[in-house]
XYZ file of C-alpha atoms in Angstrom:
501
model
C -12.328 -37.251 -9.597
C -13.978 -36.198 -12.850
C -15.834 -32.966 -13.456
C -19.111 -34.841 -13.996
C -18.679 -36.571 -10.641
C -18.118 -33.244 -8.852
C -21.132 -31.653 -10.559
C -23.268 -34.653 -9.575
C -22.228 -34.400 -5.925
C -22.953 -30.661 -5.856
C -26.339 -31.159 -7.504
C -27.269 -33.784 -4.911
C -26.427 -31.564 -1.917
C -29.636 -29.418 -1.870
C -31.753 -32.573 -2.008
C -30.050 -33.937 1.106
C -30.903 -30.857 3.159
C -33.774 -31.623 5.531
C -35.930 -28.760 6.791
C -36.455 -28.348 10.495
C -33.175 -29.917 11.573
C -29.881 -28.402 12.583
C -27.029 -30.004 10.644
C -23.340 -29.417 10.287
C -22.832 -32.423 8.023
C -24.737 -34.884 5.849
C -23.476 -38.342 4.910
C -24.232 -40.543 1.909
C -22.966 -44.001 1.044
C -19.715 -42.665 -0.375
C -19.080 -39.090 0.764
C -19.686 -36.677 3.621
C -20.949 -33.118 3.127
C -19.627 -30.722 5.795
C -21.155 -27.282 5.469
C -21.658 -23.954 7.188
C -24.465 -21.444 6.416
C -23.253 -17.991 5.347
C -26.332 -15.772 5.108
C -27.954 -16.845 1.798
C -25.048 -19.097 0.776
C -23.394 -22.257 2.041
C -19.713 -23.007 2.480
C -19.506 -26.690 1.523
C -16.668 -29.170 2.030
C -16.986 -32.615 0.397
C -14.844 -35.334 1.998
C -14.700 -39.090 2.229
C -16.423 -40.798 5.123
C -13.041 -41.852 6.509
C -11.943 -38.255 6.938
C -11.531 -36.747 10.428
C -14.626 -34.602 10.866
C -13.029 -32.409 13.565
C -10.213 -31.449 11.221
C -12.777 -30.934 8.450
C -14.769 -28.531 10.633
C -11.636 -26.556 11.457
C -10.731 -26.413 7.750
C -14.262 -25.262 6.953
C -14.015 -22.429 9.497
C -10.740 -21.312 7.933
C -12.364 -21.307 4.491
C -15.227 -19.189 5.809
C -12.799 -16.701 7.403
C -10.978 -16.207 4.111
C -14.045 -15.010 2.182
C -14.576 -11.666 4.052
C -10.919 -10.800 3.410
C -11.648 -10.565 -0.321
C -15.409 -9.916 -0.531
C -17.207 -6.898 0.859
C -20.507 -8.785 1.197
C -21.608 -12.409 1.191
C -23.478 -12.212 -2.090
C -23.134 -14.437 -5.110
C -22.213 -11.547 -7.430
C -19.439 -10.348 -5.103
C -17.998 -13.843 -4.747
C -17.996 -14.384 -8.527
C -16.143 -11.099 -9.050
C -13.415 -12.196 -6.607
C -13.407 -15.851 -7.639
C -9.749 -16.007 -8.652
C -8.527 -14.362 -5.440
C -10.574 -16.855 -3.429
C -9.262 -19.796 -5.479
C -5.669 -18.706 -4.849
C -6.388 -18.409 -1.112
C -8.177 -21.787 -0.984
C -5.231 -23.358 -2.789
C -2.999 -22.309 0.119
C -5.313 -24.102 2.578
C -5.709 -27.454 0.797
C -3.064 -29.086 -1.409
C -3.610 -32.479 -3.087
C -6.602 -33.131 -0.862
C -4.765 -32.491 2.418
C -4.973 -29.407 4.594
C -1.871 -27.265 4.961
C -0.859 -26.068 8.433
C -1.477 -22.366 7.815
C -3.403 -19.569 9.473
C -5.194 -16.567 8.020
C -2.175 -14.258 8.296
C 0.074 -16.719 6.470
C -2.498 -17.175 3.701
C -2.622 -13.425 3.078
C 1.178 -13.295 3.028
C 1.478 -16.174 0.549
C -1.186 -14.779 -1.794
C 0.319 -11.289 -1.814
C 3.891 -12.556 -2.252
C 5.821 -11.040 -5.154
C 6.114 -13.162 -8.279
C 9.283 -13.195 -10.393
C 7.240 -13.967 -13.511
C 4.972 -11.000 -12.800
C 7.960 -8.678 -12.433
C 9.370 -9.930 -15.751
C 5.999 -9.364 -17.402
C 5.767 -5.846 -15.988
C 9.285 -5.064 -17.208
C 8.489 -6.343 -20.719
C 5.265 -4.356 -20.789
C 6.999 -1.142 -19.767
C 9.708 -1.756 -22.376
C 7.056 -2.159 -25.065
C 5.418 1.047 -23.983
C 8.711 2.947 -24.058
C 9.428 1.618 -27.552
C 5.959 2.682 -28.703
C 6.527 6.174 -27.325
C 9.926 6.364 -29.034
C 8.339 5.383 -32.349
C 5.676 8.007 -31.745
C 8.298 10.725 -31.246
C 10.181 9.727 -34.397
C 6.932 9.654 -36.373
C 5.971 13.043 -34.961
C 9.282 14.579 -36.066
C 8.879 13.074 -39.527
C 5.361 14.476 -39.918
C 6.555 17.841 -38.617
C 9.246 17.956 -41.335
C 6.714 16.941 -43.991
C 4.350 19.730 -42.939
C 7.103 22.322 -43.007
C 8.134 21.206 -46.509
C 4.490 21.289 -47.670
C 4.066 24.830 -46.344
C 7.216 26.002 -48.129
C 6.185 24.247 -51.358
C 2.658 25.681 -51.096
C 3.980 29.234 -50.636
C 6.306 29.008 -53.646
C 3.758 27.207 -55.834
C 1.028 29.754 -55.107
C 3.337 32.695 -55.830
C 4.819 31.423 -59.118
C 2.112 29.041 -60.229
C -0.879 31.359 -60.555
C 0.758 33.363 -63.365
C 1.396 30.472 -65.735
C -1.979 28.977 -64.820
C -3.639 32.265 -65.747
C -1.744 32.412 -68.952
C -2.710 28.863 -69.981
C -6.393 29.238 -69.239
C -6.940 32.308 -71.320
C -6.442 32.877 -75.070
C -3.215 34.619 -75.940
C -4.891 37.442 -77.766
C -3.385 40.886 -78.132
C -5.900 42.554 -75.814
C -5.873 39.926 -73.135
C -2.131 39.569 -72.668
C -1.525 42.811 -70.742
C -4.500 42.161 -68.429
C -3.293 38.607 -67.771
C 0.187 39.774 -67.001
C -1.139 42.325 -64.496
C -3.392 39.800 -62.776
C -0.628 37.209 -62.593
C 1.820 39.653 -61.062
C -0.648 40.977 -58.525
C -1.819 37.582 -57.326
C 1.334 36.762 -55.316
C 1.041 40.069 -53.447
C -2.439 39.214 -52.251
C -1.321 35.689 -51.254
C 1.571 36.999 -49.153
C -0.753 39.398 -47.369
C -3.113 36.548 -46.561
C -0.274 34.413 -45.246
C 0.565 37.049 -42.656
C -2.901 36.561 -41.135
C -3.878 33.564 -38.995
C -4.520 30.653 -41.310
C -8.174 29.582 -41.423
C -9.135 26.049 -40.507
C -9.973 25.160 -44.094
C -6.394 25.969 -45.188
C -4.942 23.229 -43.004
C -3.989 20.006 -44.785
C -6.742 17.463 -44.404
C -5.842 14.436 -42.332
C -7.576 11.227 -41.292
C -9.410 11.180 -37.966
C -6.786 8.920 -36.368
C -3.799 10.839 -37.722
C -1.150 12.191 -35.390
C -1.902 15.565 -33.806
C 1.085 17.578 -32.708
C 0.965 19.413 -29.390
C 0.367 17.324 -26.261
C 2.685 14.456 -25.436
C 0.102 12.315 -23.682
C -2.446 12.879 -26.457
C 0.201 12.098 -29.081
C 1.133 8.890 -27.312
C -2.460 7.683 -27.135
C -3.130 8.621 -30.768
C 0.016 6.968 -32.037
C -0.652 3.780 -30.064
C -4.158 3.658 -31.564
C -2.662 4.157 -35.011
C -0.226 1.271 -34.458
C -3.106 -0.945 -33.355
C -5.054 -0.069 -36.520
C -1.995 -1.015 -38.607
C -1.880 -4.451 -36.966
C 0.909 -3.813 -34.448
C 0.534 -5.536 -31.058
C 0.992 -2.853 -28.418
C 0.206 -3.133 -24.720
C -0.872 0.303 -23.566
C -1.311 -0.130 -19.839
C -0.661 3.116 -17.928
C 2.277 3.126 -15.552
C 1.427 3.038 -11.851
C 0.994 6.447 -10.298
C 3.800 7.801 -8.144
C 1.380 8.199 -5.258
C 0.504 4.488 -5.113
C 3.304 3.666 -2.695
C 2.318 6.525 -0.420
C -1.283 5.311 -0.385
C -0.168 1.883 0.767
C 2.221 3.277 3.316
C 0.919 3.425 6.868
C -0.235 6.848 7.996
C 2.060 8.527 10.497
C 0.703 10.392 13.535
C 0.043 14.029 12.683
C 2.218 16.738 14.227
C 0.716 19.452 16.435
C 4.003 21.144 17.468
C 4.516 24.767 16.291
C 7.735 25.025 14.285
C 10.528 27.518 14.983
C 13.227 28.562 12.530
C 15.146 25.458 13.641
C 12.960 22.379 14.005
C 13.977 18.850 15.072
C 11.817 15.767 14.588
C 12.516 12.390 16.183
C 10.639 9.432 14.745
C 10.641 5.941 16.262
C 8.760 3.039 14.708
C 8.741 -0.548 15.868
C 7.911 -3.950 14.372
C 6.958 -6.590 16.950
C 5.805 -10.174 16.480
C 4.990 -12.281 19.530
C 3.773 -15.887 19.708
C 0.375 -16.601 21.218
C 2.001 -18.953 23.736
C 4.736 -16.460 24.587
C 8.144 -15.925 23.116
C 9.361 -12.917 21.152
C 9.744 -13.757 17.453
C 10.623 -10.322 16.041
C 11.569 -6.977 17.535
C 13.018 -4.273 15.312
C 13.216 -0.583 16.171
C 14.214 2.012 13.592
C 14.477 5.744 14.151
C 15.396 8.960 12.397
C 16.341 12.444 13.582
C 15.597 15.070 10.931
C 16.490 18.759 10.931
C 14.608 21.571 9.179
C 15.946 25.136 8.977
C 13.688 27.921 7.661
C 15.988 30.911 8.304
C 19.306 31.133 6.462
C 21.068 32.871 9.368
C 20.766 29.607 11.325
C 22.211 27.462 8.515
C 25.550 26.874 10.281
C 24.603 25.221 13.567
C 25.403 22.238 15.776
C 22.885 20.026 17.600
C 23.809 18.674 21.047
C 22.175 15.385 22.049
C 21.494 13.727 25.390
C 22.058 9.991 25.015
C 20.799 7.938 27.974
C 20.509 4.659 26.049
C 21.526 1.503 27.918
C 20.307 -1.100 25.420
C 23.045 -0.751 22.813
C 21.088 0.933 20.031
C 23.168 1.261 16.853
C 23.582 4.897 15.772
C 24.582 6.062 12.297
C 25.156 9.640 11.152
C 24.662 11.130 7.705
C 27.791 10.915 5.480
C 28.126 14.737 5.547
C 28.032 14.851 9.359
C 31.283 14.949 11.321
C 31.458 11.455 12.851
C 34.369 12.233 15.211
C 32.508 15.219 16.629
C 29.474 13.028 17.249
C 31.444 10.203 18.873
C 33.442 12.448 21.155
C 30.872 15.086 22.156
C 27.436 13.800 21.007
C 27.186 16.812 18.701
C 25.788 16.837 15.182
C 27.575 19.205 12.808
C 28.733 19.203 9.211
C 32.207 17.981 8.261
C 32.803 21.359 6.657
C 31.678 23.916 9.276
C 31.796 26.700 6.687
C 28.895 25.148 4.755
C 25.288 25.600 5.945
C 22.566 22.977 6.208
C 20.003 22.998 3.357
C 17.197 25.534 3.766
C 13.477 24.629 4.030
C 14.215 20.913 3.669
C 13.829 18.011 6.100
C 17.353 16.618 6.362
C 17.928 13.266 8.079
C 21.096 13.722 10.153
C 21.002 10.653 12.424
C 19.331 7.266 12.282
C 19.346 4.311 14.639
C 18.353 0.680 14.746
C 17.831 -1.933 17.438
C 17.044 -5.641 17.100
C 16.737 -8.124 19.937
C 15.131 -11.367 21.110
C 14.886 -10.127 24.704
C 11.221 -10.155 25.757
C 11.844 -7.266 28.169
C 12.254 -4.982 25.142
C 8.519 -5.147 24.350
C 6.941 -1.985 25.811
C 3.405 -3.398 26.013
C 2.646 -7.082 26.636
C -0.656 -8.616 25.535
C -1.922 -11.956 26.878
C -4.849 -13.486 24.978
C -6.235 -16.633 26.606
C -9.185 -18.276 24.795
C -10.586 -21.434 26.410
C -13.361 -23.700 25.158
C -16.594 -23.810 27.159
C -19.334 -26.417 27.521
C -21.624 -24.696 24.969
C -19.281 -25.311 22.016
C -17.834 -21.809 22.081
C -14.962 -20.009 23.748
C -14.479 -17.724 26.726
C -11.737 -15.232 25.941
C -9.660 -13.296 28.474
C -7.297 -10.586 27.239
C -5.070 -8.479 29.444
C -2.381 -5.903 28.809
C 0.463 -4.532 30.918
C 2.731 -1.557 30.267
C 6.265 -2.838 30.852
C 8.058 0.480 30.215
C 6.321 2.811 32.631
C 8.235 5.887 31.437
C 6.186 5.710 28.213
C 2.716 7.116 27.698
C 0.903 5.260 24.931
C -1.974 7.037 23.211
C -4.798 5.844 20.942
C -4.168 2.189 21.759
C -6.246 -0.222 19.671
C -6.180 -4.025 20.047
C -7.968 -5.762 17.172
C -9.241 -9.332 17.707
C -10.570 -11.418 14.777
C -13.880 -13.223 15.265
C -15.649 -16.130 13.544
C -17.933 -15.090 10.709
C -21.422 -13.972 11.595
C -20.871 -14.261 15.363
C -21.627 -11.514 17.881
C -19.469 -11.581 21.029
C -20.949 -11.207 24.485
C -18.825 -8.748 26.491
C -18.641 -9.518 30.202
C -15.971 -7.002 31.282
C -13.973 -4.323 29.510
C -11.546 -1.622 30.617
C -11.899 1.124 28.049
C -14.222 0.904 25.044
C -14.915 -1.666 22.360
C -16.373 -1.691 18.846
C -17.747 -4.766 17.070
C -17.296 -4.540 13.293
C -19.722 -7.172 12.024
C -18.815 -6.593 8.361
C -15.126 -7.341 8.897
C -15.750 -9.767 11.796
C -13.477 -7.843 14.152
C -13.630 -6.750 17.781
C -11.657 -3.553 18.447
C -10.639 -2.778 22.018
C -9.634 0.885 22.291
C -7.941 2.735 25.137
C -7.201 6.465 24.859
C -4.149 6.378 27.173
C -1.992 3.723 28.829
C 0.583 5.091 31.280
C 2.073 4.346 34.693
C -1.232 5.164 36.420
C -3.212 2.752 34.212
C -0.597 0.248 33.165
C -2.869 -2.804 33.440
C -6.283 -3.663 32.046
C -8.364 -6.602 30.898
C -11.296 -7.628 28.747
C -13.519 -10.714 28.932
C -16.034 -11.916 26.375
C -17.686 -15.101 25.120
C -18.160 -16.237 21.530
C -20.404 -19.175 20.526
C -19.469 -21.748 17.853
C -15.743 -20.986 17.958
C -12.358 -22.521 18.644
C -9.258 -20.887 20.227
C -7.532 -20.456 16.869
C -10.298 -18.130 15.636
C -8.979 -15.223 17.748
C -5.523 -14.939 16.224
C -3.614 -13.036 15.001
C -4.192 -9.981 17.189
C -3.133 -6.594 15.832
C -1.998 -3.757 18.134
C -1.507 -0.083 17.241
C -0.514 2.903 19.384
C 1.440 6.142 19.284
C 3.452 8.094 21.839
C 5.170 11.457 22.178
C 7.915 9.859 24.264
C 10.594 8.095 22.208
C 11.519 4.456 22.754
C 15.187 5.278 22.176
C 16.365 7.415 25.078
C 17.737 10.169 22.847
C 16.781 13.831 23.075
C 18.098 17.105 21.625
C 19.595 19.137 24.469
C 20.311 22.424 22.684
C 21.267 23.977 19.367
C 24.184 26.403 19.031
C 25.758 28.424 16.228
C 29.072 27.192 14.840
C 30.550 30.653 15.376
C 30.603 31.527 19.065
C 28.476 28.617 20.370
C 25.521 30.994 20.805
C 22.306 29.220 21.799
C 19.605 29.079 19.132
C 15.915 28.736 19.896
C 14.513 25.548 18.407
C 11.363 23.439 18.424
C 11.311 19.664 18.738
C 8.737 16.955 18.285
C 8.877 13.249 18.999
C 6.685 10.469 17.696
C 6.849 6.763 18.529
C 4.394 4.456 16.798
C 3.860 0.853 15.720
C 4.641 -0.079 12.151
C 3.415 -3.604 12.881
C 2.616 -5.270 16.195
C 0.893 -8.641 16.159
C 0.359 -11.671 18.339
C 0.222 -14.783 16.168
């Protein structure tokens, strides 16, 4: 299809819109326009008349769900600014005129996937920047040597050059010769006295505005790169990513509220869970870390005794400096060399563990989302949860359900609280605590103009002060004498990623 043909079809669409009627599609002799209003804009899909309109409507809904992921508002300016991101996302939905079998989560994954070409480009760019900085340093050293030589030459020239200059400018008469000789010999003395004072700004060698200024490394780098650009060199001067970028992307961990003693132990469990909407565990991965922090040097040489009640077969691994035989035989954590102390005022990871399984009983909290189509063209959605591991107490539980764009759900029943985020088209179901006394709950709501696939994937977050791995520090003792040491301990168990797809 030519560009002129596409522009002609788009230009004809507003003329086919009839006021006073509710449409979802308009047909001509050759094509079918399937569209969906989005505030002041329209999401338009142009297909042949032989195309399956039900599949076209589902594709159109998926297109409309992609836009809020990249645009903060449904305005023309915002969409133009994010045009390339939207094109990349749309390209994952339709290929060669046919729809791909993908959902919103998969589209985001494909678009954000690392590119080998991009990594090569980044490496080349950083290499160019390093070479430019190296040239800058060499140029700076060269200019520094030139300035030092100029200062030395200026000092010697001013001391020995004023005398001859004075002699040459004045007539060599009998009366003038003694006066000239006195003035020429006294001039260097005055010059040396002036040199001992701070040099005035006018005495500095004049330099162009874009010349290299010695002093600050970052300023020198920028100046030298500008100078290379002025000389015709092609230099890419993109700043390196900040070291804090990875920490900004990283998921925030639950804050600690445990007062710390001189010996402090922290157990951290995080879990990645992926469950199918029709049941079936796709991914379950638990990873944990036990870290030790000592703030008093007299407790540097200690041993940590653990209670291990695990029955699932969690894989444990000690730090290379920890005595593995001592841990295997007595569940004690101590250094291979007992004479050496643990590092002071540093969080030291001494034990980590990992557990992967396909056993559905490993999931601590099960979520069942059951959307069913109703007679009004929408869906009635029932969601229920159940705490499978009743020894746990889950806090700040949040179940996030995606919604069709521009639709407000009608809540019929809800245990806990809910928040409707109309900007992000999300419904957040929040529960402060789920424990053995409130291990079950449900939520029911209705959404017009929707299909069951609109409510996936669900995202679940929670935290707990009870670890998933049944490990706990029993006591801490000194290496010498096995004297008990007072210690503090904190435990945090949280979701790194938990979704129902």
